[in-house]
Every structure is written in C-alpha cells, then in structure tokens.
Short mmCIF file of C-alpha atoms in Angstrom, two decimals:
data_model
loop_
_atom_site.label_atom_id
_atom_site.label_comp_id
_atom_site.label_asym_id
_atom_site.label_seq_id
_atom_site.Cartn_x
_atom_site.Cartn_y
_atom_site.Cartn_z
CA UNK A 1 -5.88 -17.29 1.29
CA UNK A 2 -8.42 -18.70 -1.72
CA UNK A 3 -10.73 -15.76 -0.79
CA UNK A 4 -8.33 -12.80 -1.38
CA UNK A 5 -8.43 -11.87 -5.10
CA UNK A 6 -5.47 -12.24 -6.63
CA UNK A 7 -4.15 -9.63 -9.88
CA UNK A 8 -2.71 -11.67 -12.68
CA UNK A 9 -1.84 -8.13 -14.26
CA UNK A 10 -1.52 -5.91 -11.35
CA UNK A 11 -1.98 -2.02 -11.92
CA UNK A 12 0.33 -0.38 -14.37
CA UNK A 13 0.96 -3.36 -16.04
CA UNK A 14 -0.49 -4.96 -19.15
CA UNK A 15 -0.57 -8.59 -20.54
CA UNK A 16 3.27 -9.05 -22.44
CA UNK A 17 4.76 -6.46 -20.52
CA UNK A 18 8.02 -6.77 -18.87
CA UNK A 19 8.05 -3.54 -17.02
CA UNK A 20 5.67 -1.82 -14.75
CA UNK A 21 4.45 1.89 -15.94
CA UNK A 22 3.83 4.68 -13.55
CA UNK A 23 0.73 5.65 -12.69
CA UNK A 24 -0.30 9.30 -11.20
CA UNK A 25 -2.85 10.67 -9.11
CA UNK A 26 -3.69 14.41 -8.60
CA UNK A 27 -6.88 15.81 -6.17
CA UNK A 28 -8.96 17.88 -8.15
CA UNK A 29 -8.02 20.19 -5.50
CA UNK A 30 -5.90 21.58 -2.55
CA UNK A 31 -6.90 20.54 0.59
CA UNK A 32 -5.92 20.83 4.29
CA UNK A 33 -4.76 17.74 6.24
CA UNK A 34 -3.66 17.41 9.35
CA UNK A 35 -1.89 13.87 10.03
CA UNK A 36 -1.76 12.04 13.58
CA UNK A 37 -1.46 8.92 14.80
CA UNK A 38 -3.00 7.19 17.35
CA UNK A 39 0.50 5.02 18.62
CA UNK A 40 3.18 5.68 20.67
CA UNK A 41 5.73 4.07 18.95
CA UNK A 42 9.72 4.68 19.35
CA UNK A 43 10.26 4.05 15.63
CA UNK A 44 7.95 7.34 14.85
CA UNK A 45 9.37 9.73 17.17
CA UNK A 46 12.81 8.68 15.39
CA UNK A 47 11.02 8.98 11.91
CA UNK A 48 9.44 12.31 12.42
CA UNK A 49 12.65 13.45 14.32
CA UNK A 50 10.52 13.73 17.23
CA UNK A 51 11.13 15.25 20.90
CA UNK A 52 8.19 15.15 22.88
CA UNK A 53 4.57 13.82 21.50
CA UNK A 54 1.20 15.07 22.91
CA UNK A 55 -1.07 12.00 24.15
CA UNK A 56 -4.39 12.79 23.64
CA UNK A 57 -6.83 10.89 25.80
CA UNK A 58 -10.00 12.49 24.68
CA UNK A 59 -9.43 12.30 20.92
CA UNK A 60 -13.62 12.84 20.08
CA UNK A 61 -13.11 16.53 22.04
CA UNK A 62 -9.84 17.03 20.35
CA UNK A 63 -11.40 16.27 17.15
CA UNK A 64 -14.16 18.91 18.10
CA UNK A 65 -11.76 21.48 19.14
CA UNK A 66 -9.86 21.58 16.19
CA UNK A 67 -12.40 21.32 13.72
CA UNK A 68 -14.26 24.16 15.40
CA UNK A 69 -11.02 26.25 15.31
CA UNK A 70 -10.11 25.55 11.90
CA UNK A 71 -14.05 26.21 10.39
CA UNK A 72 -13.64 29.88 11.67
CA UNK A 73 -11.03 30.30 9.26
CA UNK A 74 -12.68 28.47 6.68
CA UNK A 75 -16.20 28.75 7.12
CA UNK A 76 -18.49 26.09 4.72
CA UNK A 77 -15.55 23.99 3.99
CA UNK A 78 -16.67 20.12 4.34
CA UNK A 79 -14.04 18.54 7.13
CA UNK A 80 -13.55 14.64 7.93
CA UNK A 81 -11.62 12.73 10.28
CA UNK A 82 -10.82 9.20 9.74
CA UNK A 83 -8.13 6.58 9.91
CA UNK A 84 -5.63 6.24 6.77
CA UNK A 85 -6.45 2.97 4.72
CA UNK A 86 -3.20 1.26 3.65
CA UNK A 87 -3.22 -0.68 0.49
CA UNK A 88 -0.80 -2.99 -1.70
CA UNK A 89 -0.40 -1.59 -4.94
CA UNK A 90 -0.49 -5.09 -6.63
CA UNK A 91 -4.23 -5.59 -5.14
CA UNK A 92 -6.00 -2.17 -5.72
CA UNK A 93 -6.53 -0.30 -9.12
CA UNK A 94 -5.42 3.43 -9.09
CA UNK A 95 -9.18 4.54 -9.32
CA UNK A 96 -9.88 2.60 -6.10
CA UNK A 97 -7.77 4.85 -4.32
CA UNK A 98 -8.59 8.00 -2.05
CA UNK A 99 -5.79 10.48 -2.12
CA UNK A 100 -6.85 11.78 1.08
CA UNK A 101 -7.68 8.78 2.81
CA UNK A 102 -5.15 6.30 1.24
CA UNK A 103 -1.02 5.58 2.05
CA UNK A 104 1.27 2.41 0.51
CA UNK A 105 1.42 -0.21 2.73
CA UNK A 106 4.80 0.36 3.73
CA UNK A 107 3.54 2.95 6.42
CA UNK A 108 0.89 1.22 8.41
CA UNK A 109 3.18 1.00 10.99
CA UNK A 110 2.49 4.22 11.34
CA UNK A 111 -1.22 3.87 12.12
CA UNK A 112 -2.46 7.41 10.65
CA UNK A 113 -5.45 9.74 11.63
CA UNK A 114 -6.16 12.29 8.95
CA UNK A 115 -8.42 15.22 9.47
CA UNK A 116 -9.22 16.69 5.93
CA UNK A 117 -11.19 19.99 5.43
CA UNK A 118 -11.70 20.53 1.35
CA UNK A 119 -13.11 23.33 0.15
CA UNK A 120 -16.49 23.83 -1.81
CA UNK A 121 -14.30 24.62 -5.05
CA UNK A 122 -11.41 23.69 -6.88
CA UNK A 123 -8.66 25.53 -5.20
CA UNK A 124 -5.05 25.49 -6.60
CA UNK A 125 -2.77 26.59 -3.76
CA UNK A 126 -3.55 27.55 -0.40
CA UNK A 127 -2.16 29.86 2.44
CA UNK A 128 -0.90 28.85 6.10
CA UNK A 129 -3.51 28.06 8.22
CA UNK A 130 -2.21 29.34 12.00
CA UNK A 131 -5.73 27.75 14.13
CA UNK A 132 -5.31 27.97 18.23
CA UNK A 133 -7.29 26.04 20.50
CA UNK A 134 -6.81 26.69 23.60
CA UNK A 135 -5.05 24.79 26.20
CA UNK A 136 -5.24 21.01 26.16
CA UNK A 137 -4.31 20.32 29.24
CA UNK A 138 -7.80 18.65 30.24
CA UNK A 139 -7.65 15.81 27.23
CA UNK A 140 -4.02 15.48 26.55
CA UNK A 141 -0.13 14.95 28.01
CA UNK A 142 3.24 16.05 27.31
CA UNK A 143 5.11 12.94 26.14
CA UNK A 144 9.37 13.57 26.66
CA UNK A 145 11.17 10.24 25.63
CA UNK A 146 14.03 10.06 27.77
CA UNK A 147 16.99 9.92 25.94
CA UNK A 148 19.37 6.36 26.29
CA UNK A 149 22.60 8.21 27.25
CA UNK A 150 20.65 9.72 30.96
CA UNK A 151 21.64 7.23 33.70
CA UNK A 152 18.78 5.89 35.33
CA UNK A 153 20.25 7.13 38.95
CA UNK A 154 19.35 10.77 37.39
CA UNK A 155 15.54 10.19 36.89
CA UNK A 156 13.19 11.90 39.47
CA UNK A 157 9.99 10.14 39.99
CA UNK A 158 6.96 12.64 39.46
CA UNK A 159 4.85 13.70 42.22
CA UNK A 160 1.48 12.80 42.19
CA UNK A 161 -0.82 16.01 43.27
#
C-alpha cells in the first residue's frame, strides 16, 4: 500500500547498524488491569488453559458492575475500558506506544478488552484486589467446551424453561 508509511530505520535501529537494540518501557506506575476478550475462540481457551468461559451479553452493564465494585476499594482512582491496540514494532516508535492500551501484533488474535484503573499517584507495588459483584446471571453464560474424547451419543440436549 503507497499510503502506509514505511520505516527505512525501524525502532531500535540506527543508520549502519547491523543489529537491532532493545528498547524498554516502564509505567510511571502500578496499575490494575483486568484483561478480556470479546471472542470465543478454541485457540484461547487452549492458550489460557481454559475450562469454561463466561459470555457476557450485556458487556456496557458488566463494565458498570465491575467498575462500581472495584471504585469502592479504590475510591478516586481514574478507570478506563477500551479495546487493546496491536501494533508492528517496525511501524510505531516506542514513544507512540501505550503500555496499558498497547500488545505486539502477534496477539490480535486474541482480540483484548482492558479495563485499567490507575491511581492518582505514582504507586510502586500494589496489593490483591478481591472485588464481588454479584451474580451475573442476568448479562452473562457459563461457556463448558465439550471435550473431543465425549461421544456425541452421550450429549443431553438442554431443556428450554
């Protein structure tokens, strides 16, 4: 494509170099993130080492729920949800990218969801956050892959209510 810019020196590397150089980025600070995705995709439940997934239907009242849960622990601390942005590290500079917001382009497969609370100051570590919400039951669904080996003569249909 003529309209995608194109790095002659991609980041890391310099003009006459013959090796690429590591670059590192740090947050300023510690942050809670909780990661979702919004697929339903074999190759993630094997990835994760997955055995059941919860489909969400209502994900805006999910959202809520969770970030209401979470802001009684943490009071004034700014949260976002948003999808991951996948980028090719030969076509973005390391300041362009947003270590919350930002994953190598080898995972969009994965099709990420992030929601971030950071806090109002530089924090170094952080404790476990335990958060409950309630039952889900009225946005969401019980996903159990059925494994390969169960002969299809073995599977009960549900009953509808």
């Amino acid at each position: 494509d003529p309209y995608v810019p194109l790095n002659i020196f991609p980041p890391g590397m310099t003009p006459g170099s013959k090796r690429r150089v590591s670059v590192r980025r740090e947050a300023s600070s510690n942050y809670y993130v909780y990661c979702l995705t919004d697929r339903l995709e074999k190759r993630l439940m094997s990835d994760f080492e997955g055995d059941a997934c919860l489909m969400i239907w209502e994900a805006q009242e999910f959202i809520r729920r969770v970030g209401e849960a979470v802001a009684d622990h943490l009071g004034a601390w700014r949260f976002d949800a948003n999808y991951v942005e996948y980028y090719d590290p030969l076509r973005v500079h390391p300041r362009e990218i947003d270590i919350a917001w930002f994953k190598h382009f080898r995972y969009a497969y994965q099709q990420e969801v992030r929601l971030a609370w950071f806090p109002p100051d530089k924090v170094a570590a952080l404790p476990y956050l335990d958060i409950q919400i309630g039952s889900l039951s009225d946005i969401s669904e019980l996903v159990v892959p059925i494994p390969a080996n169960v002969p299809v003569e073995n599977l009960q249909a549900k009953e509808s209510p």
